[in-house]
CSV table of C-alpha atoms and ligand atoms in Angstrom, one decimal:
chain,number,residue,atom,x,y,z
A,1,MET,CA,-0.2,0.0,0.0
A,2,THR,CA,1.4,3.4,-1.3
A,3,GLY,CA,-0.8,5.7,0.3
A,4,LEU,CA,-0.7,7.8,-3.1
A,5,PRO,CA,-1.1,6.6,-6.8
A,6,MET,CA,1.7,7.7,-8.7
A,7,THR,CA,1.5,10.8,-11.1
A,8,VAL,CA,1.1,11.0,-14.5
A,9,PRO,CA,-0.1,14.7,-15.6
A,10,ASP,CA,-2.9,14.9,-18.8
A,11,PRO,CA,-1.9,18.1,-20.2
A,12,ALA,CA,-6.0,18.5,-21.4
A,13,LEU,CA,-6.8,19.0,-17.6
A,14,PRO,CA,-7.0,22.1,-16.0
A,15,ALA,CA,-4.1,22.2,-13.6
A,16,ARG,CA,-5.9,23.4,-10.4
A,17,VAL,CA,-9.3,22.2,-8.7
A,18,ARG,CA,-11.8,23.6,-5.4
A,19,ILE,CA,-13.4,20.6,-4.2
A,20,HIS,CA,-16.3,22.1,-2.4
A,21,GLU,CA,-17.1,19.7,0.8
A,22,VAL,CA,-19.7,18.9,1.3
A,23,GLY,CA,-19.8,16.3,3.9
A,24,PRO,CA,-20.9,18.9,6.8
A,25,ARG,CA,-23.7,19.3,4.8
A,26,ASP,CA,-25.0,17.4,2.0
A,27,GLY,CA,-23.4,14.0,3.9
A,28,LEU,CA,-24.6,14.9,8.0
A,29,GLN,CA,-28.2,15.5,6.3
A,30,ASN,CA,-29.0,12.4,5.6
A,31,GLU,CA,-28.1,10.4,9.1
A,32,LYS,CA,-30.4,9.2,10.8
A,33,THR,CA,-30.0,10.1,14.3
A,34,ALA,CA,-28.4,13.6,14.4
A,35,VAL,CA,-24.8,13.7,15.2
A,36,PRO,CA,-23.9,15.7,18.1
A,37,THR,CA,-23.1,19.8,17.2
A,38,ALA,CA,-20.0,19.1,18.9
A,39,VAL,CA,-18.7,16.0,16.6
A,40,LYS,CA,-20.2,18.5,13.6
A,41,ALA,CA,-17.5,21.1,14.3
A,42,GLU,CA,-14.7,18.7,15.0
A,43,PHE,CA,-15.8,17.6,11.7
A,44,ILE,CA,-15.3,20.5,10.2
A,45,ARG,CA,-12.2,21.8,11.4
A,46,ARG,CA,-11.0,18.6,10.8
A,47,LEU,CA,-11.8,19.0,6.9
A,48,ALA,CA,-10.1,22.6,6.8
A,49,ALA,CA,-6.8,21.3,8.3
A,50,ALA,CA,-7.3,18.6,5.8
A,51,GLY,CA,-6.4,21.4,3.6
A,52,LEU,CA,-10.2,21.8,1.8
A,53,SER,CA,-10.6,25.6,1.4
A,54,THR,CA,-14.3,25.5,0.9
A,55,VAL,CA,-16.6,23.8,3.3
A,56,GLU,CA,-20.2,23.5,3.0
A,57,ALA,CA,-21.5,23.8,7.0
A,58,THR,CA,-24.8,23.8,7.3
A,59,SER,CA,-28.5,24.9,5.9
A,60,PHE,CA,-30.9,27.3,7.7
A,61,VAL,CA,-34.1,25.7,6.4
A,62,HIS,CA,-36.9,24.6,8.3
A,63,PRO,CA,-35.8,22.1,11.1
A,64,LYS,CA,-38.7,20.1,10.7
A,65,TRP,CA,-37.9,19.5,7.3
A,66,VAL,CA,-33.9,18.3,8.1
A,67,PRO,CA,-34.0,17.6,11.7
A,68,GLN,CA,-30.3,17.2,11.1
A,69,LEU,CA,-29.8,20.3,11.0
A,70,ALA,CA,-31.4,22.2,13.5
A,71,ASP,CA,-28.7,23.3,15.6
A,72,ALA,CA,-27.2,25.5,12.4
A,73,GLU,CA,-27.6,28.2,15.0
A,74,GLU,CA,-25.4,26.3,17.7
A,75,LEU,CA,-22.9,24.7,15.3
A,76,PHE,CA,-22.1,28.1,13.0
A,77,PRO,CA,-20.1,30.2,16.1
A,78,LEU,CA,-18.2,27.5,16.8
A,79,LEU,CA,-16.2,27.9,13.2
A,80,HIS,CA,-15.7,31.4,13.8
A,81,GLY,CA,-11.6,32.4,12.4
A,82,LEU,CA,-11.7,28.8,10.7
A,83,PRO,CA,-9.8,29.6,7.7
A,84,VAL,CA,-11.7,28.5,5.6
A,85,ARG,CA,-14.8,29.4,2.9
A,86,LEU,CA,-17.8,28.2,4.8
A,87,PRO,CA,-21.3,28.5,3.0
A,88,VAL,CA,-24.4,27.6,3.8
A,89,LEU,CA,-28.0,26.4,2.5
A,90,VAL,CA,-30.8,29.4,2.5
A,91,PRO,CA,-33.9,28.4,0.5
A,92,ASN,CA,-35.8,31.7,1.3
A,93,GLU,CA,-35.7,34.9,3.2
A,94,ARG,CA,-36.4,33.7,6.1
A,95,GLY,CA,-33.5,31.1,6.0
A,96,LEU,CA,-30.7,34.1,4.8
A,97,ASP,CA,-32.1,35.7,7.8
A,98,ARG,CA,-30.9,33.8,10.5
A,99,ALA,CA,-27.6,32.9,8.6
A,100,LEU,CA,-26.8,36.9,8.5
A,101,ALA,CA,-27.4,37.5,11.7
A,102,LEU,CA,-24.5,34.5,12.8
A,103,GLY,CA,-22.1,36.2,10.1
A,104,ALA,CA,-22.4,33.7,7.4
A,105,ARG,CA,-20.7,35.3,4.4
A,106,GLU,CA,-21.8,32.6,1.1
A,107,VAL,CA,-24.7,31.4,0.9
A,108,ALA,CA,-26.2,28.8,-1.5
A,109,VAL,CA,-30.4,28.1,-2.6
A,110,PHE,CA,-30.9,25.6,-4.2
A,111,ALA,CA,-33.6,24.8,-7.7
A,112,SER,CA,-35.3,21.7,-9.1
A,113,ALA,CA,-34.7,21.0,-13.2
A,114,THR,CA,-38.4,19.0,-12.5
A,115,GLU,CA,-41.0,20.2,-10.9
A,116,SER,CA,-41.5,16.9,-9.1
A,117,PHE,CA,-38.4,17.3,-6.7
A,118,ALA,CA,-39.8,21.0,-6.4
A,119,ARG,CA,-42.4,20.2,-4.5
A,120,ALA,CA,-40.9,17.7,-2.8
A,121,ASN,CA,-37.7,19.2,-1.8
A,122,LEU,CA,-38.8,23.0,-1.6
A,123,ASN,CA,-43.1,22.9,-1.4
A,124,ARG,CA,-43.0,24.4,-4.5
A,125,THR,CA,-43.6,24.7,-8.3
A,126,VAL,CA,-39.9,24.9,-10.4
A,127,ASP,CA,-41.4,28.4,-10.9
A,128,GLU,CA,-42.5,30.1,-7.3
A,129,ALA,CA,-38.8,28.4,-6.7
A,130,LEU,CA,-37.3,30.7,-8.5
A,131,ALA,CA,-39.6,33.7,-7.6
A,132,MET,CA,-38.6,32.3,-4.1
A,133,PHE,CA,-35.0,32.9,-4.4
A,134,GLU,CA,-35.1,35.6,-6.0
A,135,PRO,CA,-35.2,38.4,-3.3
A,136,VAL,CA,-32.9,36.1,-1.5
A,137,VAL,CA,-29.8,36.5,-4.0
A,138,ILE,CA,-30.5,40.3,-4.6
A,139,ARG,CA,-29.8,40.4,-1.1
A,140,ALA,CA,-27.2,38.3,-0.2
A,141,ILE,CA,-25.5,40.0,-2.9
A,142,GLU,CA,-26.7,42.9,-1.2
A,143,ALA,CA,-24.9,42.4,1.7
A,144,GLY,CA,-21.5,41.4,0.1
A,145,LEU,CA,-21.7,38.0,0.3
A,146,LYS,CA,-20.6,35.0,-2.5
A,147,VAL,CA,-23.9,33.0,-4.1
A,148,ARG,CA,-24.0,29.5,-5.4
A,149,GLY,CA,-27.1,28.5,-7.2
A,150,TYR,CA,-27.5,24.4,-7.2
A,151,LEU,CA,-29.9,22.5,-9.4
A,152,SER,CA,-31.2,18.8,-8.6
A,153,MET,CA,-32.0,16.2,-10.9
A,154,CYS,CA,-30.1,17.7,-14.0
A,155,PHE,CA,-29.8,14.3,-15.4
A,156,GLY,CA,-32.2,12.4,-14.1
A,157,ASP,CA,-35.5,12.0,-11.6
A,158,PRO,CA,-37.1,8.8,-9.3
A,159,TRP,CA,-40.0,10.3,-10.2
A,160,GLU,CA,-39.4,11.8,-13.9
A,161,GLY,CA,-37.5,9.6,-15.5
A,162,ALA,CA,-35.0,11.3,-17.8
A,163,VAL,CA,-35.1,15.0,-17.5
A,164,PRO,CA,-34.7,16.9,-21.3
A,165,VAL,CA,-31.4,18.7,-21.2
A,166,GLY,CA,-34.0,21.9,-22.1
A,167,GLN,CA,-35.7,22.0,-19.5
A,168,VAL,CA,-32.0,22.3,-17.1
A,169,VAL,CA,-30.6,24.8,-19.5
A,170,ARG,CA,-33.3,26.6,-18.5
A,171,VAL,CA,-33.7,26.8,-15.1
A,172,THR,CA,-29.6,27.5,-14.8
A,173,LYS,CA,-30.0,29.6,-16.7
A,174,ALA,CA,-32.6,31.5,-14.9
A,175,LEU,CA,-30.5,30.3,-11.9
A,176,ALA,CA,-27.1,32.7,-13.3
A,177,ASP,CA,-29.4,35.8,-15.0
A,178,MET,CA,-30.3,36.1,-10.7
A,179,GLY,CA,-27.0,36.6,-9.8
A,180,CYS,CA,-25.5,33.6,-8.4
A,181,ASP,CA,-21.8,33.5,-9.0
A,182,GLU,CA,-21.7,29.7,-9.4
A,183,LEU,CA,-24.1,27.3,-10.7
A,184,SER,CA,-23.7,23.2,-9.3
A,185,LEU,CA,-25.0,21.3,-11.3
A,186,GLY,CA,-26.6,18.4,-9.6
A,187,ASP,CA,-26.7,14.2,-10.2
A,188,THR,CA,-29.0,14.0,-7.0
A,189,ILE,CA,-29.4,10.4,-7.4
A,190,GLY,CA,-26.4,9.5,-9.6
A,191,VAL,CA,-27.9,8.3,-12.5
A,192,ALA,CA,-25.3,10.4,-15.3
A,193,THR,CA,-23.2,8.9,-17.5
A,194,PRO,CA,-19.9,10.9,-19.2
A,195,GLY,CA,-21.8,11.8,-22.8
A,196,HIS,CA,-24.7,13.3,-20.6
A,197,VAL,CA,-22.8,15.1,-18.8
A,198,GLN,CA,-20.7,16.2,-21.9
A,199,ARG,CA,-23.8,17.2,-23.9
A,200,LEU,CA,-25.6,19.1,-20.6
A,201,LEU,CA,-22.0,21.6,-20.8
A,202,THR,CA,-22.1,21.9,-24.2
A,203,GLU,CA,-25.6,22.8,-24.4
A,204,LEU,CA,-24.9,25.4,-21.3
A,205,ASP,CA,-22.1,26.9,-24.0
A,206,GLY,CA,-24.4,27.0,-26.3
A,207,ALA,CA,-26.8,29.2,-24.4
A,208,GLY,CA,-24.1,31.7,-23.2
A,209,VAL,CA,-23.4,30.3,-19.5
A,210,PRO,CA,-19.8,30.3,-19.2
A,211,VAL,CA,-18.2,26.7,-17.6
A,212,SER,CA,-15.7,29.2,-15.2
A,213,ARG,CA,-19.3,29.8,-13.3
A,214,LEU,CA,-20.4,25.9,-13.2
A,215,ALA,CA,-19.6,23.1,-10.4
A,216,VAL,CA,-20.4,19.9,-10.6
A,217,HIS,CA,-22.4,17.9,-7.8
A,218,PHE,CA,-22.5,14.1,-8.4
A,219,HIS,CA,-24.2,11.5,-5.9
A,220,ASP,CA,-22.7,8.2,-6.7
A,221,THR,CA,-25.4,5.3,-6.6
A,222,TYR,CA,-24.5,3.8,-9.7
A,223,GLY,CA,-20.3,4.4,-9.3
A,224,GLN,CA,-20.4,6.7,-12.4
A,225,ALA,CA,-19.3,9.8,-10.1
A,226,LEU,CA,-16.2,9.5,-10.6
A,227,SER,CA,-16.1,8.9,-14.6
A,228,ASN,CA,-18.5,11.9,-14.8
A,229,THR,CA,-16.1,14.3,-12.7
A,230,LEU,CA,-13.2,13.6,-15.2
A,231,ALA,CA,-16.4,14.1,-18.4
A,232,ALA,CA,-16.6,17.7,-16.6
A,233,LEU,CA,-12.7,18.3,-16.5
A,234,ARG,CA,-12.2,17.6,-20.4
A,235,HIS,CA,-15.1,19.9,-20.6
A,236,GLY,CA,-13.1,23.1,-18.3
A,237,VAL,CA,-14.8,22.7,-15.2
A,238,THR,CA,-12.6,23.6,-12.1
A,239,THR,CA,-14.9,23.4,-9.5
A,240,VAL,CA,-16.1,20.1,-8.3
A,241,ASP,CA,-18.4,18.8,-5.0
A,242,ALA,CA,-17.9,16.1,-2.6
A,243,SER,CA,-18.2,14.7,-0.1
A,244,ALA,CA,-15.8,13.1,2.8
A,245,GLY,CA,-16.0,9.2,3.5
A,246,GLY,CA,-18.6,9.7,0.4
A,247,LEU,CA,-21.3,10.4,3.1
A,248,GLY,CA,-24.6,12.0,1.7
A,249,GLY,CA,-27.5,11.2,-0.2
A,250,CYS,CA,-31.0,13.3,-0.3
A,251,PRO,CA,-33.4,13.2,2.8
A,252,TYR,CA,-36.4,14.5,-0.2
A,253,ALA,CA,-35.1,11.5,-2.9
A,254,LYS,CA,-35.1,8.3,-1.3
A,255,SER,CA,-32.8,7.1,-4.5
A,256,ALA,CA,-30.1,9.1,-3.4
A,257,THR,CA,-26.9,7.9,-2.6
A,258,GLY,CA,-24.0,9.6,-1.3
A,259,ASN,CA,-22.1,11.9,-3.3
A,260,LEU,CA,-18.8,11.6,-5.0
A,261,ALA,CA,-16.0,10.5,-2.2
A,262,THR,CA,-14.0,13.6,-1.8
A,263,GLU,CA,-10.5,10.4,-0.7
A,264,ASP,CA,-11.6,9.1,-4.5
A,265,LEU,CA,-11.7,12.1,-5.8
A,266,VAL,CA,-8.5,13.4,-4.6
A,267,TRP,CA,-7.0,10.1,-5.4
A,268,MET,CA,-7.7,10.6,-9.2
A,269,LEU,CA,-6.8,14.3,-9.0
A,270,ASP,CA,-3.5,13.2,-7.2
A,271,GLY,CA,-2.7,10.8,-9.8
A,272,LEU,CA,-3.2,13.6,-12.8
A,273,GLY,CA,-0.9,15.9,-11.3
A,274,ILE,CA,-3.7,17.9,-10.4
A,275,GLU,CA,-3.6,20.5,-7.2
A,276,THR,CA,-6.6,20.8,-5.0
A,277,GLY,CA,-4.5,21.5,-1.6
A,278,VAL,CA,-5.4,18.4,0.6
A,279,ASP,CA,-3.8,16.1,2.5
A,280,LEU,CA,-5.2,12.9,1.8
A,281,ALA,CA,-3.5,11.1,4.5
A,282,ALA,CA,-5.3,13.3,6.7
A,283,LEU,CA,-8.4,13.9,4.8
A,284,THR,CA,-9.0,9.7,5.3
A,285,ALA,CA,-7.8,10.2,8.4
A,286,THR,CA,-10.9,12.2,9.2
A,287,SER,CA,-12.8,9.8,7.2
A,288,VAL,CA,-11.8,6.8,9.5
A,289,TRP,CA,-12.6,8.9,12.6
A,290,MET,CA,-16.1,10.1,11.1
A,291,ALA,CA,-16.9,6.9,10.6
A,292,GLU,CA,-16.5,5.9,13.7
A,293,GLN,CA,-18.6,8.8,15.4
A,294,LEU,CA,-21.2,7.3,12.9
A,295,GLY,CA,-21.3,3.9,14.0
A,296,ARG,CA,-20.1,2.3,10.4
A,297,PRO,CA,-17.5,1.9,7.8
A,298,SER,CA,-17.0,4.5,4.9
A,299,PRO,CA,-18.7,3.7,1.5
A,300,SER,CA,-15.8,5.0,0.1
A,301,ARG,CA,-13.0,2.8,-1.9
A,302,THR,CA,-9.9,4.9,-1.4
A,303,VAL,CA,-10.7,5.0,2.7
A,304,ARG,CA,-11.3,1.2,2.3
A,305,ALA,CA,-8.4,0.3,0.5
A,306,LEU,CA,-5.8,3.5,2.8
A,307,SER,CA,-7.0,2.2,6.2
A,308,HIS,CA,-7.1,-1.6,5.4
A,309,LYS,CA,-5.0,-3.0,8.1
A,310,GLU,CA,-3.6,-6.7,7.8
B,401,HMG,P1,-43.1,25.6,3.2
B,401,HMG,O1,-43.7,24.5,4.7
B,401,HMG,O2,-43.6,25.7,2.0
B,401,HMG,O3,-42.3,26.8,4.2
B,401,HMG,O4,-41.4,24.9,3.3
B,401,HMG,P2,-43.3,28.8,5.0
B,401,HMG,O5,-42.6,29.4,3.5
B,401,HMG,O6,-44.8,28.2,4.1
B,401,HMG,O7,-43.2,29.0,6.2
B,401,HMG,C1,-44.0,28.0,7.2
B,401,HMG,C2,-43.0,28.0,8.3
B,401,HMG,O8,-42.0,27.7,8.4
B,401,HMG,C3,-43.7,29.1,8.9
B,401,HMG,O9,-43.3,29.6,9.9
B,401,HMG,C4,-41.8,30.2,8.1
B,401,HMG,O10,-41.4,31.2,9.2
B,401,HMG,C5,-41.4,28.6,8.6
B,401,HMG,P3,-44.7,29.9,10.7
B,401,HMG,O11,-44.6,31.3,10.9
B,401,HMG,O12,-46.3,28.9,10.2
B,401,HMG,O13,-44.8,30.0,12.2
B,401,HMG,N1,-39.8,28.6,7.6
B,401,HMG,C6,-39.1,28.8,8.2
B,401,HMG,N2,-38.1,28.4,9.8
B,401,HMG,C7,-37.0,28.5,10.0
B,401,HMG,N3,-36.4,28.0,8.2
B,401,HMG,C8,-36.3,28.7,7.7
B,401,HMG,C9,-37.8,29.1,7.3
B,401,HMG,N4,-38.3,28.9,5.7
B,401,HMG,C10,-39.5,28.9,6.4
B,401,HMG,N5,-35.6,29.1,6.5
B,401,HMG,C11,-39.2,25.1,3.0
B,401,HMG,C12,-40.7,25.7,2.2
B,401,HMG,C13,-38.5,26.1,1.5
B,401,HMG,C14,-38.6,25.7,4.1
B,401,HMG,C15,-38.9,24.2,3.5
B,401,HMG,O14,-39.4,23.4,2.0
B,401,HMG,C16,-37.5,23.7,3.2
B,401,HMG,O15,-37.0,24.2,4.5
B,401,HMG,N6,-36.7,22.5,2.1
B,401,HMG,C17,-35.4,22.0,2.4
B,401,HMG,C18,-35.3,21.1,2.1
B,401,HMG,C19,-33.7,20.6,2.1
B,401,HMG,O16,-33.6,21.4,3.0
B,401,HMG,N7,-33.3,19.9,1.7
B,401,HMG,C20,-31.9,19.5,1.1
B,401,HMG,C21,-30.7,19.9,0.4
B,401,HMG,S1,-31.6,20.1,-1.1
B,401,HMG,C22,-30.0,18.8,-1.7
B,401,HMG,O17,-29.5,18.0,-1.0
B,401,HMG,C23,-29.9,18.6,-2.9
B,401,HMG,C24,-28.0,19.7,-3.5
B,401,HMG,O18,-27.5,18.8,-2.8
B,401,HMG,C25,-28.0,18.7,-4.6
B,401,HMG,C26,-28.4,17.5,-5.0
B,401,HMG,O19,-27.6,16.6,-4.2
B,401,HMG,O20,-29.4,18.0,-6.0
B,401,HMG,C27,-28.1,20.4,-3.3
B,402,MG,MG1,-26.9,16.3,-3.4
């Protein structure tokens, strides 16, 4: 066991990738039992110490909708002074007020490409949800915050099946026009394959959404997340969402499993000589520690391989 892959760069790929770590939010929002606030804070501190420059910390959503993150008010102040970006999810102005009151500097709204998921996740139609986000984005920008716009169900939907690419482009453009700095394309249920990713990115180019504003967010249900990420990198995407240890899912999309594991991503990027700033050994140790807190092993292949004891 070497601990690091051999580095063989591919000149067609970007030199550097920013990993947007979503484990504490996308991962822990799906846990059956609530993780103690102090453990969440320690998890985030360890992720930051492992070199992750962006760690999505929590969500200011309705506590009844996502009870796992109902401690956002207690958690966020514990992170004060950490030298990393700490975005939080806010669905509406109530969420933004809560985030601003605690000094959040980055927020994310989260739209859906499909009507079924907009209803299940936000209790709104797609357009009603966009109308809910507009004042959030405007006020957040006025307050000097960075704003990310997530788009879920970009590649398939558990109720509606295939999602037409044009539908995804329309909502992505609406979020871009609203003023979101960054747009994260979500494969919420992990059904995408590389050609599909390439198709969507090409259509977004054609619609005038620059690749520099895009991030990709793959769940790994069918084991495609890493191949899909490579397709996105080939297209010029340089921001990739991932979750330490492969934690995750979505409480309002039952077929969703964990996100692309950050360790699996870092193994590939290290092998390609792509800079991330992440220390793979420290990150793996963090996921092993978190798996102990949760009482089950990490699903990440890289975590398992690197922590395997003879
Ligand atoms: P609603 O029931 O329609 O809410 O839920 P409402 O606007 O009618 O308000 C009802 C009550 O909730 C009011 O209280 C509000 O004040 C309160 P009352 O006046 O009745 O006492 N309320 C709030 N309280 C605290 N914080 C708030 C808040 N908002 C309203 N922010 C709502 C609409 C959007 C609130 C709800 O649907 C919700 O919270 N949804 C969040 C669902 C969620 O977090 N899902 C997971 C994240 S998305 C995801 O995981 C996908 C992603 O990873 C990408 C991918 O993989 O695709 C991002
Ligand atoms: Mg997600």
